[in-house]
Amino acid sequence: EAFIRFPLSVICATGATMTSISDTHDVSWLTDDTIYRLMTFFANGLALFTAASLYAESIGLAKARKWGLMAVGGGIAAAFAVIPDHFTSAQLFFGFAVSLTMLFAPYIGRKSSEESLWQFNYLNGVALAIAGISTFVRCAGLSAVIGSMNYLFPILDVPGRLYGDIWIFGAFFFGPVAFMYQIPRQFDYLAMDCDMPKGISFIANFLVVPLVLIYTFILYVYSAKIVALWELPKGNLAYLVTGFGAAGVAARLAVFPMRHTGTILLQQFYKYFPYLLLVPLALLSLGIYTRISQYGVTEERYAIALALVWLAG
């Protein structure tokens, strides 16, 4: 069923599995550079083809246009895998961005509600968790079975690489396909559909939001220290602030259905979190400007500057 709905994505998962297993078995015709480029293409292709399929499905795109869109996606994935003469963090950033497109691909170019976007991604989150648990149980169980057989019947002499093959198959094929199988076919939902289980509601109300606010308090205290002592922020602060911003935005998205019904703390967090970002972002601006003016632009500083612009927006 996953192959019928996402054929090119499943092919990419198959290719990544075969390439990785070939590498662990030291297949001579694959150089390290070839393996890297193939894995880059398969990883980005899987995400791009899945996102393109979801977009085409949501707007009822004709088959010819759908496959044209797939060809464009495949060309982009191939370009990022083949053209660079060496590995750069830009390829990591591209892969991360491509993965994020699956979150909103079905909603590009069509009117829909915030509830629909949230519920679609909530169900995908549940599907990802189930796929992950299923993959772990399958791989751990098979490894235990083979290990027991090898212990009880030494004559079998099971090679150690077989364990690696099991986990590679699970991570690169079984897990992704199990996830794709569970991706919802429905894209529009009502507000009443956005209902979180009590366990997740408890985690959001009493763990996630308080922890984000505690971290916010720490950053504000550190900001006051910077101003009082008139000293430059530490270099690693950039990663702390961007991590905090990303975690805060993710938490705010996660608690969306409870923005009116959660605890007072959660409601206030949802309402005022963008304003709480202002001081940490000012601190980040000072830090990244100072480092760039002193030492120049690197890929990491460029990425942090992009994160700063996005969080400020």
PDB file of C-alpha atoms in Angstrom:
ATOM      1  CA  GLU A   1       0.000   0.000   0.000  1.00  0.00           C
ATOM      2  CA  ALA A   2       2.860   2.384   0.770  1.00  0.00           C
ATOM      3  CA  PHE A   3       4.503   1.495  -2.546  1.00  0.00           C
ATOM      4  CA  ILE A   4       1.293   2.175  -4.473  1.00  0.00           C
ATOM      5  CA  ARG A   5       0.911   5.599  -2.850  1.00  0.00           C
ATOM      6  CA  PHE A   6       4.599   6.612  -2.667  1.00  0.00           C
ATOM      7  CA  PRO A   7       6.417   4.429  -5.227  1.00  0.00           C
ATOM      8  CA  LEU A   8       9.520   6.596  -5.686  1.00  0.00           C
ATOM      9  CA  SER A   9       9.872   7.095  -1.926  1.00  0.00           C
ATOM     10  CA  VAL A  10       9.843   3.339  -1.331  1.00  0.00           C
ATOM     11  CA  ILE A  11      12.391   2.888  -4.128  1.00  0.00           C
ATOM     12  CA  CYS A  12      14.641   5.453  -2.405  1.00  0.00           C
ATOM     13  CA  ALA A  13      14.282   3.557   0.893  1.00  0.00           C
ATOM     14  CA  THR A  14      15.215   0.356  -0.950  1.00  0.00           C
ATOM     15  CA  GLY A  15      18.215   2.009  -2.576  1.00  0.00           C
ATOM     16  CA  ALA A  16      19.459   3.427   0.732  1.00  0.00           C
ATOM     17  CA  THR A  17      19.146  -0.017   2.342  1.00  0.00           C
ATOM     18  CA  MET A  18      21.011  -1.812  -0.438  1.00  0.00           C
ATOM     19  CA  THR A  19      23.738   0.845  -0.569  1.00  0.00           C
ATOM     20  CA  SER A  20      24.311   0.755   3.191  1.00  0.00           C
ATOM     21  CA  ILE A  21      24.362  -3.043   3.335  1.00  0.00           C
ATOM     22  CA  SER A  22      26.797  -3.096   0.403  1.00  0.00           C
ATOM     23  CA  ASP A  23      29.046  -0.735   2.343  1.00  0.00           C
ATOM     24  CA  THR A  24      29.048  -2.904   5.469  1.00  0.00           C
ATOM     25  CA  HIS A  25      29.924  -5.923   3.320  1.00  0.00           C
ATOM     26  CA  ASP A  26      32.822  -4.039   1.661  1.00  0.00           C
ATOM     27  CA  VAL A  27      31.539  -4.301  -1.894  1.00  0.00           C
ATOM     28  CA  SER A  28      34.572  -3.118  -3.866  1.00  0.00           C
ATOM     29  CA  TRP A  29      32.785  -1.323  -6.719  1.00  0.00           C
ATOM     30  CA  LEU A  30      31.393   1.336  -4.373  1.00  0.00           C
ATOM     31  CA  THR A  31      33.853   4.026  -3.326  1.00  0.00           C
ATOM     32  CA  ASP A  32      33.272   6.034  -0.154  1.00  0.00           C
ATOM     33  CA  ASP A  33      32.430   9.101  -2.237  1.00  0.00           C
ATOM     34  CA  THR A  34      29.900   7.137  -4.299  1.00  0.00           C
ATOM     35  CA  ILE A  35      28.267   5.767  -1.168  1.00  0.00           C
ATOM     36  CA  TYR A  36      28.000   9.245   0.340  1.00  0.00           C
ATOM     37  CA  ARG A  37      26.432  10.685  -2.802  1.00  0.00           C
ATOM     38  CA  LEU A  38      23.996   7.802  -3.210  1.00  0.00           C
ATOM     39  CA  MET A  39      22.872   8.004   0.425  1.00  0.00           C
ATOM     40  CA  THR A  40      22.452  11.784   0.111  1.00  0.00           C
ATOM     41  CA  PHE A  41      20.297  11.341  -2.998  1.00  0.00           C
ATOM     42  CA  PHE A  42      18.172   8.574  -1.478  1.00  0.00           C
ATOM     43  CA  ALA A  43      17.592  10.486   1.780  1.00  0.00           C
ATOM     44  CA  ASN A  44      16.621  13.749   0.081  1.00  0.00           C
ATOM     45  CA  GLY A  45      14.715  11.914  -2.636  1.00  0.00           C
ATOM     46  CA  LEU A  46      12.618  10.017  -0.103  1.00  0.00           C
ATOM     47  CA  ALA A  47      11.525  13.257   1.578  1.00  0.00           C
ATOM     48  CA  LEU A  48      11.037  15.201  -1.677  1.00  0.00           C
ATOM     49  CA  PHE A  49       9.055  12.461  -3.401  1.00  0.00           C
ATOM     50  CA  THR A  50       6.839  11.980  -0.340  1.00  0.00           C
ATOM     51  CA  ALA A  51       6.168  15.721  -0.063  1.00  0.00           C
ATOM     52  CA  ALA A  52       5.476  15.979  -3.810  1.00  0.00           C
ATOM     53  CA  SER A  53       3.079  13.024  -3.664  1.00  0.00           C
ATOM     54  CA  LEU A  54       1.190  14.578  -0.749  1.00  0.00           C
ATOM     55  CA  TYR A  55       0.944  17.907  -2.579  1.00  0.00           C
ATOM     56  CA  ALA A  56      -0.288  16.241  -5.779  1.00  0.00           C
ATOM     57  CA  GLU A  57      -2.777  14.144  -3.837  1.00  0.00           C
ATOM     58  CA  SER A  58      -4.187  17.111  -1.906  1.00  0.00           C
ATOM     59  CA  ILE A  59      -4.972  19.209  -5.000  1.00  0.00           C
ATOM     60  CA  GLY A  60      -5.894  16.304  -7.296  1.00  0.00           C
ATOM     61  CA  LEU A  61      -3.002  16.884  -9.696  1.00  0.00           C
ATOM     62  CA  ALA A  62      -3.226  15.042 -13.007  1.00  0.00           C
ATOM     63  CA  LYS A  63      -0.871  12.070 -13.439  1.00  0.00           C
ATOM     64  CA  ALA A  64       1.255  13.732 -16.109  1.00  0.00           C
ATOM     65  CA  ARG A  65       1.809  16.836 -13.966  1.00  0.00           C
ATOM     66  CA  LYS A  66       2.410  14.711 -10.895  1.00  0.00           C
ATOM     67  CA  TRP A  67       5.213  12.788 -12.601  1.00  0.00           C
ATOM     68  CA  GLY A  68       6.588  16.036 -13.960  1.00  0.00           C
ATOM     69  CA  LEU A  69       6.713  17.337 -10.393  1.00  0.00           C
ATOM     70  CA  MET A  70       8.450  14.118  -9.337  1.00  0.00           C
ATOM     71  CA  ALA A  71      11.034  14.605 -12.085  1.00  0.00           C
ATOM     72  CA  VAL A  72      11.782  18.115 -10.820  1.00  0.00           C
ATOM     73  CA  GLY A  73      12.131  16.794  -7.266  1.00  0.00           C
ATOM     74  CA  GLY A  74      14.423  14.015  -8.428  1.00  0.00           C
ATOM     75  CA  GLY A  75      16.549  16.508 -10.339  1.00  0.00           C
ATOM     76  CA  ILE A  76      16.911  18.732  -7.272  1.00  0.00           C
ATOM     77  CA  ALA A  77      17.868  15.766  -5.069  1.00  0.00           C
ATOM     78  CA  ALA A  78      20.382  14.574  -7.678  1.00  0.00           C
ATOM     79  CA  ALA A  79      21.894  18.047  -8.030  1.00  0.00           C
ATOM     80  CA  PHE A  80      22.552  18.349  -4.301  1.00  0.00           C
ATOM     81  CA  ALA A  81      24.067  14.872  -4.256  1.00  0.00           C
ATOM     82  CA  VAL A  82      26.242  15.048  -7.392  1.00  0.00           C
ATOM     83  CA  ILE A  83      27.297  18.647  -8.040  1.00  0.00           C
ATOM     84  CA  PRO A  84      29.218  19.570  -4.825  1.00  0.00           C
ATOM     85  CA  ASP A  85      32.805  18.352  -5.023  1.00  0.00           C
ATOM     86  CA  HIS A  86      32.945  17.719  -1.268  1.00  0.00           C
ATOM     87  CA  PHE A  87      30.630  17.463   1.714  1.00  0.00           C
ATOM     88  CA  THR A  88      29.409  20.750   3.195  1.00  0.00           C
ATOM     89  CA  SER A  89      26.955  21.538   5.942  1.00  0.00           C
ATOM     90  CA  ALA A  90      24.784  23.171   3.246  1.00  0.00           C
ATOM     91  CA  GLN A  91      23.747  19.667   2.240  1.00  0.00           C
ATOM     92  CA  LEU A  92      22.731  18.922   5.814  1.00  0.00           C
ATOM     93  CA  PHE A  93      20.666  22.111   5.927  1.00  0.00           C
ATOM     94  CA  PHE A  94      19.051  21.229   2.609  1.00  0.00           C
ATOM     95  CA  GLY A  95      18.168  17.744   3.833  1.00  0.00           C
ATOM     96  CA  PHE A  96      16.613  19.173   6.997  1.00  0.00           C
ATOM     97  CA  ALA A  97      14.609  21.714   4.991  1.00  0.00           C
ATOM     98  CA  VAL A  98      13.429  19.028   2.573  1.00  0.00           C
ATOM     99  CA  SER A  99      12.230  16.913   5.490  1.00  0.00           C
ATOM    100  CA  LEU A 100      10.240  19.846   6.861  1.00  0.00           C
ATOM    101  CA  THR A 101       8.354  20.239   3.568  1.00  0.00           C
ATOM    102  CA  MET A 102       6.411  17.082   4.407  1.00  0.00           C
ATOM    103  CA  LEU A 103       4.793  19.025   7.274  1.00  0.00           C
ATOM    104  CA  PHE A 104       2.981  21.462   5.004  1.00  0.00           C
ATOM    105  CA  ALA A 105       3.178  20.085   1.452  1.00  0.00           C
ATOM    106  CA  PRO A 106      -0.551  19.122   1.302  1.00  0.00           C
ATOM    107  CA  TYR A 107      -1.526  22.703   2.183  1.00  0.00           C
ATOM    108  CA  ILE A 108       0.434  24.591  -0.467  1.00  0.00           C
ATOM    109  CA  GLY A 109      -1.847  26.539  -2.801  1.00  0.00           C
ATOM    110  CA  ARG A 110      -5.123  25.626  -1.120  1.00  0.00           C
ATOM    111  CA  LYS A 111      -7.272  27.095   1.608  1.00  0.00           C
ATOM    112  CA  SER A 112      -7.339  25.175   4.850  1.00  0.00           C
ATOM    113  CA  SER A 113      -7.621  25.756   8.581  1.00  0.00           C
ATOM    114  CA  GLU A 114      -4.916  25.787  11.234  1.00  0.00           C
ATOM    115  CA  GLU A 115      -6.718  22.869  12.849  1.00  0.00           C
ATOM    116  CA  SER A 116      -6.267  20.823   9.666  1.00  0.00           C
ATOM    117  CA  LEU A 117      -2.540  21.501   9.535  1.00  0.00           C
ATOM    118  CA  TRP A 118      -2.141  20.669  13.221  1.00  0.00           C
ATOM    119  CA  GLN A 119      -4.182  17.458  13.133  1.00  0.00           C
ATOM    120  CA  PHE A 120      -2.406  16.197  10.006  1.00  0.00           C
ATOM    121  CA  ASN A 121       0.981  16.675  11.624  1.00  0.00           C
ATOM    122  CA  TYR A 122      -0.178  15.306  14.965  1.00  0.00           C
ATOM    123  CA  LEU A 123      -1.258  12.083  13.247  1.00  0.00           C
ATOM    124  CA  ASN A 124       2.062  11.991  11.407  1.00  0.00           C
ATOM    125  CA  GLY A 125       3.871  12.392  14.723  1.00  0.00           C
ATOM    126  CA  VAL A 126       1.955   9.448  16.150  1.00  0.00           C
ATOM    127  CA  ALA A 127       2.715   7.461  12.989  1.00  0.00           C
ATOM    128  CA  LEU A 128       6.423   8.279  13.291  1.00  0.00           C
ATOM    129  CA  ALA A 129       6.467   7.154  16.910  1.00  0.00           C
ATOM    130  CA  ILE A 130       4.686   3.886  16.078  1.00  0.00           C
ATOM    131  CA  ALA A 131       7.043   3.255  13.149  1.00  0.00           C
ATOM    132  CA  GLY A 132      10.037   3.900  15.393  1.00  0.00           C
ATOM    133  CA  ILE A 133       8.805   1.589  18.145  1.00  0.00           C
ATOM    134  CA  SER A 134       7.890  -1.084  15.595  1.00  0.00           C
ATOM    135  CA  THR A 135      11.322  -0.853  13.986  1.00  0.00           C
ATOM    136  CA  PHE A 136      13.106  -1.163  17.325  1.00  0.00           C
ATOM    137  CA  VAL A 137      10.986  -4.121  18.443  1.00  0.00           C
ATOM    138  CA  ARG A 138      11.488  -5.894  15.124  1.00  0.00           C
ATOM    139  CA  CYS A 139      15.253  -5.374  14.983  1.00  0.00           C
ATOM    140  CA  ALA A 140      15.861  -6.069  18.669  1.00  0.00           C
ATOM    141  CA  GLY A 141      13.656  -9.163  18.528  1.00  0.00           C
ATOM    142  CA  LEU A 142      15.362 -10.614  15.449  1.00  0.00           C
ATOM    143  CA  SER A 143      18.788  -9.842  16.921  1.00  0.00           C
ATOM    144  CA  ALA A 144      17.814 -11.643  20.125  1.00  0.00           C
ATOM    145  CA  VAL A 145      16.496 -14.656  18.191  1.00  0.00           C
ATOM    146  CA  ILE A 146      19.645 -14.952  16.076  1.00  0.00           C
ATOM    147  CA  GLY A 147      21.873 -14.369  19.095  1.00  0.00           C
ATOM    148  CA  SER A 148      20.103 -17.136  21.002  1.00  0.00           C
ATOM    149  CA  MET A 149      20.377 -19.532  18.061  1.00  0.00           C
ATOM    150  CA  ASN A 150      24.055 -18.734  17.718  1.00  0.00           C
ATOM    151  CA  TYR A 151      24.590 -19.391  21.433  1.00  0.00           C
ATOM    152  CA  LEU A 152      22.567 -22.615  21.571  1.00  0.00           C
ATOM    153  CA  PHE A 153      23.798 -23.974  18.247  1.00  0.00           C
ATOM    154  CA  PRO A 154      27.430 -22.821  17.790  1.00  0.00           C
ATOM    155  CA  ILE A 155      27.679 -24.876  14.601  1.00  0.00           C
ATOM    156  CA  LEU A 156      25.539 -22.239  12.868  1.00  0.00           C
ATOM    157  CA  ASP A 157      28.339 -19.662  13.311  1.00  0.00           C
ATOM    158  CA  VAL A 158      26.108 -16.705  12.411  1.00  0.00           C
ATOM    159  CA  PRO A 159      28.308 -13.840  11.107  1.00  0.00           C
ATOM    160  CA  GLY A 160      28.250 -10.646  13.145  1.00  0.00           C
ATOM    161  CA  ARG A 161      27.427  -8.581  10.055  1.00  0.00           C
ATOM    162  CA  LEU A 162      23.969 -10.109   9.994  1.00  0.00           C
ATOM    163  CA  TYR A 163      23.053  -8.020  13.048  1.00  0.00           C
ATOM    164  CA  GLY A 164      24.102  -4.899  11.176  1.00  0.00           C
ATOM    165  CA  ASP A 165      22.026  -5.939   8.178  1.00  0.00           C
ATOM    166  CA  ILE A 166      18.973  -6.346  10.414  1.00  0.00           C
ATOM    167  CA  TRP A 167      19.304  -2.857  11.892  1.00  0.00           C
ATOM    168  CA  ILE A 168      20.099  -1.275   8.524  1.00  0.00           C
ATOM    169  CA  PHE A 169      17.024  -2.883   6.979  1.00  0.00           C
ATOM    170  CA  GLY A 170      14.942  -1.668   9.902  1.00  0.00           C
ATOM    171  CA  ALA A 171      16.255   1.895   9.881  1.00  0.00           C
ATOM    172  CA  PHE A 172      16.356   2.524   6.137  1.00  0.00           C
ATOM    173  CA  PHE A 173      13.469   0.422   4.829  1.00  0.00           C
ATOM    174  CA  PHE A 174      11.107  -1.029   7.424  1.00  0.00           C
ATOM    175  CA  GLY A 175      10.814   2.168   9.506  1.00  0.00           C
ATOM    176  CA  PRO A 176      10.288   4.639   6.629  1.00  0.00           C
ATOM    177  CA  VAL A 177       7.812   2.349   4.843  1.00  0.00           C
ATOM    178  CA  ALA A 178       5.909   1.719   8.089  1.00  0.00           C
ATOM    179  CA  PHE A 179       5.682   5.493   8.516  1.00  0.00           C
ATOM    180  CA  MET A 180       4.569   6.135   4.918  1.00  0.00           C
ATOM    181  CA  TYR A 181       1.880   3.476   5.280  1.00  0.00           C
ATOM    182  CA  GLN A 182       0.355   5.466   8.165  1.00  0.00           C
ATOM    183  CA  ILE A 183       0.420   8.957   6.610  1.00  0.00           C
ATOM    184  CA  PRO A 184      -3.203  10.183   6.632  1.00  0.00           C
ATOM    185  CA  ARG A 185      -5.115  10.382   3.385  1.00  0.00           C
ATOM    186  CA  GLN A 186      -7.368  13.049   4.852  1.00  0.00           C
ATOM    187  CA  PHE A 187      -6.057  16.636   4.870  1.00  0.00           C
ATOM    188  CA  ASP A 188      -8.981  18.697   6.189  1.00  0.00           C
ATOM    189  CA  TYR A 189     -10.191  18.504   9.779  1.00  0.00           C
ATOM    190  CA  LEU A 190     -12.521  20.383  12.102  1.00  0.00           C
ATOM    191  CA  ALA A 191     -11.577  21.926  15.436  1.00  0.00           C
ATOM    192  CA  MET A 192     -13.423  19.111  17.240  1.00  0.00           C
ATOM    193  CA  ASP A 193     -11.047  16.610  15.594  1.00  0.00           C
ATOM    194  CA  CYS A 194      -8.034  18.125  17.370  1.00  0.00           C
ATOM    195  CA  ASP A 195      -8.267  16.222  20.612  1.00  0.00           C
ATOM    196  CA  MET A 196      -5.100  15.283  22.490  1.00  0.00           C
ATOM    197  CA  PRO A 197      -4.955  12.192  24.733  1.00  0.00           C
ATOM    198  CA  LYS A 198      -4.753  12.917  28.446  1.00  0.00           C
ATOM    199  CA  GLY A 199      -1.190  11.651  28.665  1.00  0.00           C
ATOM    200  CA  ILE A 200       0.063  14.019  25.975  1.00  0.00           C
ATOM    201  CA  SER A 201      -1.999  16.859  27.453  1.00  0.00           C
ATOM    202  CA  PHE A 202      -0.334  16.248  30.829  1.00  0.00           C
ATOM    203  CA  ILE A 203       3.138  16.309  29.263  1.00  0.00           C
ATOM    204  CA  ALA A 204       2.359  19.564  27.431  1.00  0.00           C
ATOM    205  CA  ASN A 205       0.770  21.338  30.409  1.00  0.00           C
ATOM    206  CA  PHE A 206       3.041  20.246  33.220  1.00  0.00           C
ATOM    207  CA  LEU A 207       6.375  19.358  31.620  1.00  0.00           C
ATOM    208  CA  VAL A 208       7.029  20.978  28.244  1.00  0.00           C
ATOM    209  CA  VAL A 209       5.687  24.475  28.871  1.00  0.00           C
ATOM    210  CA  PRO A 210       7.198  24.867  32.370  1.00  0.00           C
ATOM    211  CA  LEU A 211      10.599  23.642  31.131  1.00  0.00           C
ATOM    212  CA  VAL A 212      10.597  26.105  28.218  1.00  0.00           C
ATOM    213  CA  LEU A 213       9.690  28.938  30.585  1.00  0.00           C
ATOM    214  CA  ILE A 214      12.440  27.941  33.039  1.00  0.00           C
ATOM    215  CA  TYR A 215      14.935  28.011  30.190  1.00  0.00           C
ATOM    216  CA  THR A 216      13.551  31.417  29.167  1.00  0.00           C
ATOM    217  CA  PHE A 217      14.145  32.697  32.714  1.00  0.00           C
ATOM    218  CA  ILE A 218      17.753  31.462  32.606  1.00  0.00           C
ATOM    219  CA  LEU A 219      18.389  33.292  29.320  1.00  0.00           C
ATOM    220  CA  TYR A 220      16.891  36.481  30.746  1.00  0.00           C
ATOM    221  CA  VAL A 221      19.089  36.267  33.839  1.00  0.00           C
ATOM    222  CA  TYR A 222      22.126  35.726  31.612  1.00  0.00           C
ATOM    223  CA  SER A 223      21.079  38.749  29.520  1.00  0.00           C
ATOM    224  CA  ALA A 224      20.908  40.859  32.673  1.00  0.00           C
ATOM    225  CA  LYS A 225      24.407  39.666  33.588  1.00  0.00           C
ATOM    226  CA  ILE A 226      25.710  40.675  30.143  1.00  0.00           C
ATOM    227  CA  VAL A 227      24.255  44.168  30.545  1.00  0.00           C
ATOM    228  CA  ALA A 228      25.453  44.546  34.157  1.00  0.00           C
ATOM    229  CA  LEU A 229      29.021  43.436  33.469  1.00  0.00           C
ATOM    230  CA  TRP A 230      29.066  44.884  29.912  1.00  0.00           C
ATOM    231  CA  GLU A 231      30.738  41.802  28.445  1.00  0.00           C
ATOM    232  CA  LEU A 232      30.251  39.997  25.157  1.00  0.00           C
ATOM    233  CA  PRO A 233      28.092  36.842  25.118  1.00  0.00           C
ATOM    234  CA  LYS A 234      29.899  33.510  25.010  1.00  0.00           C
ATOM    235  CA  GLY A 235      30.440  31.942  21.593  1.00  0.00           C
ATOM    236  CA  ASN A 236      28.283  28.883  22.254  1.00  0.00           C
ATOM    237  CA  LEU A 237      25.336  31.067  23.237  1.00  0.00           C
ATOM    238  CA  ALA A 238      24.226  31.106  19.592  1.00  0.00           C
ATOM    239  CA  TYR A 239      23.483  27.396  19.684  1.00  0.00           C
ATOM    240  CA  LEU A 240      21.681  27.720  23.027  1.00  0.00           C
ATOM    241  CA  VAL A 241      19.425  30.533  21.794  1.00  0.00           C
ATOM    242  CA  THR A 242      18.636  28.954  18.407  1.00  0.00           C
ATOM    243  CA  GLY A 243      17.938  25.647  20.158  1.00  0.00           C
ATOM    244  CA  PHE A 244      15.719  27.422  22.661  1.00  0.00           C
ATOM    245  CA  GLY A 245      13.886  29.268  19.889  1.00  0.00           C
ATOM    246  CA  ALA A 246      13.301  26.118  17.861  1.00  0.00           C
ATOM    247  CA  ALA A 247      12.141  24.175  20.929  1.00  0.00           C
ATOM    248  CA  GLY A 248       9.839  27.022  21.954  1.00  0.00           C
ATOM    249  CA  VAL A 249       8.286  27.304  18.505  1.00  0.00           C
ATOM    250  CA  ALA A 250       7.805  23.525  18.372  1.00  0.00           C
ATOM    251  CA  ALA A 251       6.193  23.581  21.833  1.00  0.00           C
ATOM    252  CA  ARG A 252       3.887  26.419  20.802  1.00  0.00           C
ATOM    253  CA  LEU A 253       2.812  24.484  17.718  1.00  0.00           C
ATOM    254  CA  ALA A 254       2.287  21.336  19.787  1.00  0.00           C
ATOM    255  CA  VAL A 255      -0.049  22.988  22.333  1.00  0.00           C
ATOM    256  CA  PHE A 256      -2.191  24.683  19.666  1.00  0.00           C
ATOM    257  CA  PRO A 257      -5.420  22.753  20.475  1.00  0.00           C
ATOM    258  CA  MET A 258      -5.070  23.660  24.179  1.00  0.00           C
ATOM    259  CA  ARG A 259      -4.463  27.376  23.677  1.00  0.00           C
ATOM    260  CA  HIS A 260      -7.876  28.155  25.218  1.00  0.00           C
ATOM    261  CA  THR A 261      -8.403  25.105  27.446  1.00  0.00           C
ATOM    262  CA  GLY A 262      -4.978  24.366  28.945  1.00  0.00           C
ATOM    263  CA  THR A 263      -3.603  25.612  32.231  1.00  0.00           C
ATOM    264  CA  ILE A 264      -3.275  29.372  32.735  1.00  0.00           C
ATOM    265  CA  LEU A 265       0.478  28.959  32.317  1.00  0.00           C
ATOM    266  CA  LEU A 266       0.028  27.194  28.972  1.00  0.00           C
ATOM    267  CA  GLN A 267      -2.454  29.801  27.721  1.00  0.00           C
ATOM    268  CA  GLN A 268      -0.114  32.649  28.641  1.00  0.00           C
ATOM    269  CA  PHE A 269       2.825  30.827  27.077  1.00  0.00           C
ATOM    270  CA  TYR A 270       0.945  30.401  23.810  1.00  0.00           C
ATOM    271  CA  LYS A 271      -0.056  34.068  23.788  1.00  0.00           C
ATOM    272  CA  TYR A 272       3.219  35.695  24.815  1.00  0.00           C
ATOM    273  CA  PHE A 273       6.014  33.372  23.674  1.00  0.00           C
ATOM    274  CA  PRO A 274       6.824  35.458  20.549  1.00  0.00           C
ATOM    275  CA  TYR A 275       7.462  38.456  22.811  1.00  0.00           C
ATOM    276  CA  LEU A 276       9.593  36.383  25.177  1.00  0.00           C
ATOM    277  CA  LEU A 277      11.872  35.657  22.215  1.00  0.00           C
ATOM    278  CA  LEU A 278      12.835  39.307  21.795  1.00  0.00           C
ATOM    279  CA  VAL A 279      15.546  39.552  24.463  1.00  0.00           C
ATOM    280  CA  PRO A 280      17.268  36.229  23.585  1.00  0.00           C
ATOM    281  CA  LEU A 281      17.180  37.236  19.911  1.00  0.00           C
ATOM    282  CA  ALA A 282      18.729  40.612  20.729  1.00  0.00           C
ATOM    283  CA  LEU A 283      21.451  38.738  22.612  1.00  0.00           C
ATOM    284  CA  LEU A 284      21.925  36.411  19.639  1.00  0.00           C
ATOM    285  CA  SER A 285      22.112  39.365  17.241  1.00  0.00           C
ATOM    286  CA  LEU A 286      24.873  40.967  19.310  1.00  0.00           C
ATOM    287  CA  GLY A 287      26.805  37.715  19.579  1.00  0.00           C
ATOM    288  CA  ILE A 288      26.623  36.705  15.902  1.00  0.00           C
ATOM    289  CA  TYR A 289      27.397  40.256  14.705  1.00  0.00           C
ATOM    290  CA  THR A 290      30.470  40.381  16.947  1.00  0.00           C
ATOM    291  CA  ARG A 291      31.771  36.975  15.794  1.00  0.00           C
ATOM    292  CA  ILE A 292      31.237  37.740  12.103  1.00  0.00           C
ATOM    293  CA  SER A 293      32.845  41.179  12.341  1.00  0.00           C
ATOM    294  CA  GLN A 294      35.859  39.704  14.154  1.00  0.00           C
ATOM    295  CA  TYR A 295      36.351  36.368  12.388  1.00  0.00           C
ATOM    296  CA  GLY A 296      34.276  36.496   9.194  1.00  0.00           C
ATOM    297  CA  VAL A 297      31.432  34.362   7.855  1.00  0.00           C
ATOM    298  CA  THR A 298      31.456  30.585   8.164  1.00  0.00           C
ATOM    299  CA  GLU A 299      28.716  28.133   7.181  1.00  0.00           C
ATOM    300  CA  GLU A 300      27.746  27.715  10.829  1.00  0.00           C
ATOM    301  CA  ARG A 301      27.488  31.477  11.430  1.00  0.00           C
ATOM    302  CA  TYR A 302      25.545  31.880   8.204  1.00  0.00           C
ATOM    303  CA  ALA A 303      23.096  29.183   9.349  1.00  0.00           C
ATOM    304  CA  ILE A 304      22.705  30.861  12.741  1.00  0.00           C
ATOM    305  CA  ALA A 305      22.038  34.192  11.028  1.00  0.00           C
ATOM    306  CA  LEU A 306      19.306  32.522   8.928  1.00  0.00           C
ATOM    307  CA  ALA A 307      17.809  31.018  12.104  1.00  0.00           C
ATOM    308  CA  LEU A 308      17.912  34.479  13.696  1.00  0.00           C
ATOM    309  CA  VAL A 309      16.011  36.014  10.762  1.00  0.00           C
ATOM    310  CA  TRP A 310      13.423  33.199  10.821  1.00  0.00           C
ATOM    311  CA  LEU A 311      12.866  33.398  14.594  1.00  0.00           C
ATOM    312  CA  ALA A 312      12.619  37.199  14.421  1.00  0.00           C
ATOM    313  CA  GLY A 313       9.954  36.828  11.730  1.00  0.00           C
TER     314      GLY A 313
END
